[in-house]
mmCIF file with all atom_site columns, C-alpha atoms in Angstrom:
data_model
loop_
_atom_site.group_PDB
_atom_site.id
_atom_site.type_symbol
_atom_site.label_atom_id
_atom_site.label_alt_id
_atom_site.label_comp_id
_atom_site.label_asym_id
_atom_site.label_entity_id
_atom_site.label_seq_id
_atom_site.pdbx_PDB_ins_code
_atom_site.Cartn_x
_atom_site.Cartn_y
_atom_site.Cartn_z
_atom_site.occupancy
_atom_site.B_iso_or_equiv
_atom_site.pdbx_formal_charge
_atom_site.auth_seq_id
_atom_site.auth_comp_id
_atom_site.auth_asym_id
_atom_site.auth_atom_id
_atom_site.pdbx_PDB_model_num
ATOM 1   C CA . MET A 1 1   ? -0.516 -5.113  -22.829 1.00 0.00 ? 1   MET A CA 1
ATOM 2   C CA . LYS A 1 2   ? 2.018  -3.694  -25.266 1.00 0.00 ? 2   LYS A CA 1
ATOM 3   C CA . ILE A 1 3   ? 4.015  -0.683  -24.196 1.00 0.00 ? 3   ILE A CA 1
ATOM 4   C CA . ALA A 1 4   ? 6.894  1.480   -26.351 1.00 0.00 ? 4   ALA A CA 1
ATOM 5   C CA . LEU A 1 5   ? 10.071 2.669   -24.877 1.00 0.00 ? 5   LEU A CA 1
ATOM 6   C CA . ILE A 1 6   ? 11.771 5.489   -26.857 1.00 0.00 ? 6   ILE A CA 1
ATOM 7   C CA . ALA A 1 7   ? 14.449 7.582   -25.503 1.00 0.00 ? 7   ALA A CA 1
ATOM 8   C CA . HIS A 1 8   ? 17.179 10.008  -27.339 1.00 0.00 ? 8   HIS A CA 1
ATOM 9   C CA . ASP A 1 9   ? 20.632 9.489   -26.710 1.00 0.00 ? 9   ASP A CA 1
ATOM 10  C CA . GLY A 1 10  ? 20.685 12.070  -23.829 1.00 0.00 ? 10  GLY A CA 1
ATOM 11  C CA . LYS A 1 11  ? 18.002 10.231  -21.964 1.00 0.00 ? 11  LYS A CA 1
ATOM 12  C CA . LYS A 1 12  ? 19.037 6.504   -22.671 1.00 0.00 ? 12  LYS A CA 1
ATOM 13  C CA . ALA A 1 13  ? 20.598 6.358   -19.730 1.00 0.00 ? 13  ALA A CA 1
ATOM 14  C CA . ASP A 1 14  ? 17.282 7.965   -17.673 1.00 0.00 ? 14  ASP A CA 1
ATOM 15  C CA . MET A 1 15  ? 14.932 5.327   -19.617 1.00 0.00 ? 15  MET A CA 1
ATOM 16  C CA . VAL A 1 16  ? 17.366 2.369   -18.284 1.00 0.00 ? 16  VAL A CA 1
ATOM 17  C CA . ASP A 1 17  ? 17.331 3.792   -14.715 1.00 0.00 ? 17  ASP A CA 1
ATOM 18  C CA . PHE A 1 18  ? 13.492 4.238   -15.054 1.00 0.00 ? 18  PHE A CA 1
ATOM 19  C CA . VAL A 1 19  ? 12.794 0.550   -15.936 1.00 0.00 ? 19  VAL A CA 1
ATOM 20  C CA . LEU A 1 20  ? 15.259 -1.211  -13.835 1.00 0.00 ? 20  LEU A CA 1
ATOM 21  C CA . LYS A 1 21  ? 13.622 0.818   -10.828 1.00 0.00 ? 21  LYS A CA 1
ATOM 22  C CA . ARG A 1 22  ? 10.168 -0.753  -11.970 1.00 0.00 ? 22  ARG A CA 1
ATOM 23  C CA . LEU A 1 23  ? 11.305 -4.282  -13.171 1.00 0.00 ? 23  LEU A CA 1
ATOM 24  C CA . LEU A 1 24  ? 8.735  -5.896  -11.757 1.00 0.00 ? 24  LEU A CA 1
ATOM 25  C CA . PHE A 1 25  ? 6.130  -4.041  -13.316 1.00 0.00 ? 25  PHE A CA 1
ATOM 26  C CA . PHE A 1 26  ? 8.068  -4.112  -16.588 1.00 0.00 ? 26  PHE A CA 1
ATOM 27  C CA . SER A 1 27  ? 8.636  -7.823  -16.387 1.00 0.00 ? 27  SER A CA 1
ATOM 28  C CA . SER A 1 28  ? 4.863  -8.872  -16.059 1.00 0.00 ? 28  SER A CA 1
ATOM 29  C CA . LEU A 1 29  ? 3.788  -11.665 -17.796 1.00 0.00 ? 29  LEU A CA 1
ATOM 30  C CA . LYS A 1 30  ? 0.652  -9.560  -19.000 1.00 0.00 ? 30  LYS A CA 1
ATOM 31  C CA . LEU A 1 31  ? 3.334  -7.139  -20.681 1.00 0.00 ? 31  LEU A CA 1
ATOM 32  C CA . GLU A 1 32  ? 4.767  -6.558  -23.814 1.00 0.00 ? 32  GLU A CA 1
ATOM 33  C CA . LEU A 1 33  ? 7.697  -4.595  -24.187 1.00 0.00 ? 33  LEU A CA 1
ATOM 34  C CA . VAL A 1 34  ? 8.858  -2.940  -27.859 1.00 0.00 ? 34  VAL A CA 1
ATOM 35  C CA . ALA A 1 35  ? 11.398 -0.573  -28.228 1.00 0.00 ? 35  ALA A CA 1
ATOM 36  C CA . THR A 1 36  ? 13.548 1.757   -30.713 1.00 0.00 ? 36  THR A CA 1
ATOM 37  C CA . GLY A 1 37  ? 16.943 0.122   -31.454 1.00 0.00 ? 37  GLY A CA 1
ATOM 38  C CA . THR A 1 38  ? 19.455 1.083   -29.582 1.00 0.00 ? 38  THR A CA 1
ATOM 39  C CA . THR A 1 39  ? 17.092 1.766   -26.592 1.00 0.00 ? 39  THR A CA 1
ATOM 40  C CA . GLY A 1 40  ? 16.269 -1.756  -26.568 1.00 0.00 ? 40  GLY A CA 1
ATOM 41  C CA . SER A 1 41  ? 19.693 -2.747  -27.001 1.00 0.00 ? 41  SER A CA 1
ATOM 42  C CA . MET A 1 42  ? 20.772 -0.944  -23.937 1.00 0.00 ? 42  MET A CA 1
ATOM 43  C CA . LEU A 1 43  ? 17.488 -2.246  -21.764 1.00 0.00 ? 43  LEU A CA 1
ATOM 44  C CA . LYS A 1 44  ? 18.467 -5.784  -23.040 1.00 0.00 ? 44  LYS A CA 1
ATOM 45  C CA . LYS A 1 45  ? 22.155 -5.145  -21.564 1.00 0.00 ? 45  LYS A CA 1
ATOM 46  C CA . ALA A 1 46  ? 20.943 -3.675  -18.557 1.00 0.00 ? 46  ALA A CA 1
ATOM 47  C CA . GLY A 1 47  ? 18.694 -7.033  -18.107 1.00 0.00 ? 47  GLY A CA 1
ATOM 48  C CA . VAL A 1 48  ? 15.094 -6.475  -19.439 1.00 0.00 ? 48  VAL A CA 1
ATOM 49  C CA . LYS A 1 49  ? 14.797 -9.965  -20.966 1.00 0.00 ? 49  LYS A CA 1
ATOM 50  C CA . THR A 1 50  ? 12.062 -9.944  -23.078 1.00 0.00 ? 50  THR A CA 1
ATOM 51  C CA . ILE A 1 51  ? 11.717 -6.648  -25.232 1.00 0.00 ? 51  ILE A CA 1
ATOM 52  C CA . ALA A 1 52  ? 11.307 -6.578  -29.202 1.00 0.00 ? 52  ALA A CA 1
ATOM 53  C CA . THR A 1 53  ? 12.974 -4.046  -31.066 1.00 0.00 ? 53  THR A CA 1
ATOM 54  C CA . VAL A 1 54  ? 12.080 -2.322  -34.177 1.00 0.00 ? 54  VAL A CA 1
ATOM 55  C CA . ASN A 1 55  ? 14.599 0.186   -36.060 1.00 0.00 ? 55  ASN A CA 1
ATOM 56  C CA . SER A 1 56  ? 16.621 3.217   -34.255 1.00 0.00 ? 56  SER A CA 1
ATOM 57  C CA . GLY A 1 57  ? 14.549 6.269   -34.378 1.00 0.00 ? 57  GLY A CA 1
ATOM 58  C CA . PRO A 1 58  ? 16.510 7.773   -37.375 1.00 0.00 ? 58  PRO A CA 1
ATOM 59  C CA . LEU A 1 59  ? 16.084 5.075   -39.337 1.00 0.00 ? 59  LEU A CA 1
ATOM 60  C CA . GLY A 1 60  ? 12.263 4.878   -38.918 1.00 0.00 ? 60  GLY A CA 1
ATOM 61  C CA . GLY A 1 61  ? 11.622 3.319   -35.357 1.00 0.00 ? 61  GLY A CA 1
ATOM 62  C CA . ASP A 1 62  ? 9.475  6.194   -34.217 1.00 0.00 ? 62  ASP A CA 1
ATOM 63  C CA . ALA A 1 63  ? 7.267  5.685   -37.446 1.00 0.00 ? 63  ALA A CA 1
ATOM 64  C CA . GLU A 1 64  ? 7.078  2.069   -36.811 1.00 0.00 ? 64  GLU A CA 1
ATOM 65  C CA . ILE A 1 65  ? 5.691  2.251   -33.359 1.00 0.00 ? 65  ILE A CA 1
ATOM 66  C CA . GLY A 1 66  ? 3.214  5.009   -34.653 1.00 0.00 ? 66  GLY A CA 1
ATOM 67  C CA . ALA A 1 67  ? 1.980  2.407   -36.978 1.00 0.00 ? 67  ALA A CA 1
ATOM 68  C CA . MET A 1 68  ? 1.477  0.068   -33.943 1.00 0.00 ? 68  MET A CA 1
ATOM 69  C CA . VAL A 1 69  ? -0.139 2.780   -32.380 1.00 0.00 ? 69  VAL A CA 1
ATOM 70  C CA . SER A 1 70  ? -2.666 3.513   -35.202 1.00 0.00 ? 70  SER A CA 1
ATOM 71  C CA . ARG A 1 71  ? -3.234 -0.386  -35.446 1.00 0.00 ? 71  ARG A CA 1
ATOM 72  C CA . GLY A 1 72  ? -4.429 -0.339  -32.086 1.00 0.00 ? 72  GLY A CA 1
ATOM 73  C CA . GLU A 1 73  ? -1.433 -2.592  -31.045 1.00 0.00 ? 73  GLU A CA 1
ATOM 74  C CA . ILE A 1 74  ? 0.026  -0.414  -28.247 1.00 0.00 ? 74  ILE A CA 1
ATOM 75  C CA . ASN A 1 75  ? -1.360 0.695   -24.791 1.00 0.00 ? 75  ASN A CA 1
ATOM 76  C CA . GLY A 1 76  ? 0.787  3.192   -24.028 1.00 0.00 ? 76  GLY A CA 1
ATOM 77  C CA . VAL A 1 77  ? 4.397  5.200   -24.959 1.00 0.00 ? 77  VAL A CA 1
ATOM 78  C CA . ILE A 1 78  ? 7.217  5.986   -22.603 1.00 0.00 ? 78  ILE A CA 1
ATOM 79  C CA . PHE A 1 79  ? 9.236  8.619   -24.889 1.00 0.00 ? 79  PHE A CA 1
ATOM 80  C CA . PHE A 1 80  ? 12.136 10.104  -23.047 1.00 0.00 ? 80  PHE A CA 1
ATOM 81  C CA . ARG A 1 81  ? 12.732 13.088  -25.517 1.00 0.00 ? 81  ARG A CA 1
ATOM 82  C CA . ASP A 1 82  ? 15.711 15.463  -25.292 1.00 0.00 ? 82  ASP A CA 1
ATOM 83  C CA . PRO A 1 83  ? 14.004 18.695  -26.089 1.00 0.00 ? 83  PRO A CA 1
ATOM 84  C CA . LEU A 1 84  ? 17.062 20.819  -26.285 1.00 0.00 ? 84  LEU A CA 1
ATOM 85  C CA . ASP A 1 85  ? 18.772 18.782  -29.127 1.00 0.00 ? 85  ASP A CA 1
ATOM 86  C CA . LYS A 1 86  ? 17.828 18.697  -32.818 1.00 0.00 ? 86  LYS A CA 1
ATOM 87  C CA . HIS A 1 87  ? 16.815 15.215  -34.441 1.00 0.00 ? 87  HIS A CA 1
ATOM 88  C CA . PRO A 1 88  ? 16.781 14.587  -38.253 1.00 0.00 ? 88  PRO A CA 1
ATOM 89  C CA . HIS A 1 89  ? 13.262 12.395  -37.522 1.00 0.00 ? 89  HIS A CA 1
ATOM 90  C CA . ASP A 1 90  ? 11.659 15.245  -35.753 1.00 0.00 ? 90  ASP A CA 1
ATOM 91  C CA . VAL A 1 91  ? 8.669  14.867  -38.326 1.00 0.00 ? 91  VAL A CA 1
ATOM 92  C CA . ASP A 1 92  ? 8.366  11.266  -37.343 1.00 0.00 ? 92  ASP A CA 1
ATOM 93  C CA . ILE A 1 93  ? 8.311  12.232  -33.723 1.00 0.00 ? 93  ILE A CA 1
ATOM 94  C CA . ALA A 1 94  ? 5.391  14.649  -34.353 1.00 0.00 ? 94  ALA A CA 1
ATOM 95  C CA . MET A 1 95  ? 3.903  12.422  -36.183 1.00 0.00 ? 95  MET A CA 1
ATOM 96  C CA . LEU A 1 96  ? 4.172  9.624   -33.176 1.00 0.00 ? 96  LEU A CA 1
ATOM 97  C CA . MET A 1 97  ? 2.845  12.173  -30.421 1.00 0.00 ? 97  MET A CA 1
ATOM 98  C CA . ARG A 1 98  ? -0.083 13.297  -32.849 1.00 0.00 ? 98  ARG A CA 1
ATOM 99  C CA . LEU A 1 99  ? -0.870 9.609   -33.274 1.00 0.00 ? 99  LEU A CA 1
ATOM 100 C CA . CYS A 1 100 ? -1.150 8.810   -29.544 1.00 0.00 ? 100 CYS A CA 1
ATOM 101 C CA . ASP A 1 101 ? -3.539 11.933  -29.159 1.00 0.00 ? 101 ASP A CA 1
ATOM 102 C CA . VAL A 1 102 ? -5.700 10.655  -31.997 1.00 0.00 ? 102 VAL A CA 1
ATOM 103 C CA . HIS A 1 103 ? -5.995 7.385   -30.739 1.00 0.00 ? 103 HIS A CA 1
ATOM 104 C CA . ASN A 1 104 ? -5.957 8.451   -26.909 1.00 0.00 ? 104 ASN A CA 1
ATOM 105 C CA . ILE A 1 105 ? -2.785 6.295   -26.031 1.00 0.00 ? 105 ILE A CA 1
ATOM 106 C CA . PRO A 1 106 ? -1.056 7.730   -22.940 1.00 0.00 ? 106 PRO A CA 1
ATOM 107 C CA . LEU A 1 107 ? 2.121  9.188   -23.847 1.00 0.00 ? 107 LEU A CA 1
ATOM 108 C CA . ALA A 1 108 ? 4.835  10.024  -21.414 1.00 0.00 ? 108 ALA A CA 1
ATOM 109 C CA . THR A 1 109 ? 8.054  12.257  -22.571 1.00 0.00 ? 109 THR A CA 1
ATOM 110 C CA . ASN A 1 110 ? 9.742  12.879  -19.302 1.00 0.00 ? 110 ASN A CA 1
ATOM 111 C CA . TYR A 1 111 ? 10.468 10.598  -15.972 1.00 0.00 ? 111 TYR A CA 1
ATOM 112 C CA . ASN A 1 112 ? 7.507  12.062  -13.959 1.00 0.00 ? 112 ASN A CA 1
ATOM 113 C CA . SER A 1 113 ? 4.916  11.809  -16.240 1.00 0.00 ? 113 SER A CA 1
ATOM 114 C CA . ALA A 1 114 ? 6.273  8.257   -17.242 1.00 0.00 ? 114 ALA A CA 1
ATOM 115 C CA . CYS A 1 115 ? 5.855  7.689   -13.369 1.00 0.00 ? 115 CYS A CA 1
ATOM 116 C CA . ALA A 1 116 ? 2.047  8.930   -14.093 1.00 0.00 ? 116 ALA A CA 1
ATOM 117 C CA . VAL A 1 117 ? 1.562  6.431   -17.098 1.00 0.00 ? 117 VAL A CA 1
ATOM 118 C CA . VAL A 1 118 ? 2.911  3.358   -15.305 1.00 0.00 ? 118 VAL A CA 1
ATOM 119 C CA . GLU A 1 119 ? 0.914  4.054   -12.561 1.00 0.00 ? 119 GLU A CA 1
ATOM 120 C CA . TYR A 1 120 ? -2.069 4.416   -14.801 1.00 0.00 ? 120 TYR A CA 1
ATOM 121 C CA . LEU A 1 121 ? -1.240 1.400   -16.931 1.00 0.00 ? 121 LEU A CA 1
ATOM 122 C CA . SER A 1 122 ? -0.682 -0.797  -13.643 1.00 0.00 ? 122 SER A CA 1
ATOM 123 C CA . SER A 1 123 ? -4.216 -0.001  -12.719 1.00 0.00 ? 123 SER A CA 1
ATOM 124 C CA . GLN A 1 124 ? -5.334 -1.130  -15.990 1.00 0.00 ? 124 GLN A CA 1
ATOM 125 C CA . THR A 1 125 ? -3.759 -4.846  -15.700 1.00 0.00 ? 125 THR A CA 1
ATOM 126 C CA . LYS A 1 126 ? -5.426 -5.381  -12.373 1.00 0.00 ? 126 LYS A CA 1
#
């Protein structure tokens, strides 16, 4: 099972907090993690040992994860978006969200919905 982790700049601390509070789940041997560049770097610095990274979002990372979704390589996406900020790569973000819908991939865009996605994915790994 592979989960993608993405967070806008204003939400990166929330992502680190979210993952660290669920480190047992996120460090499971059955789980692969992939993150956009800066989010992945912050998670590694916080102690998440095994996480692959793609480019940062504005440099195409969201599109890279979208391609993984379309190839069936991603089982869930946790994307802590900052809805109050404008992003130069909004089209990539919209594309990623659309691909999750097209391929029926669970997508969480805030802390509470991420809790629900983790609960669902936990039930799928048993």
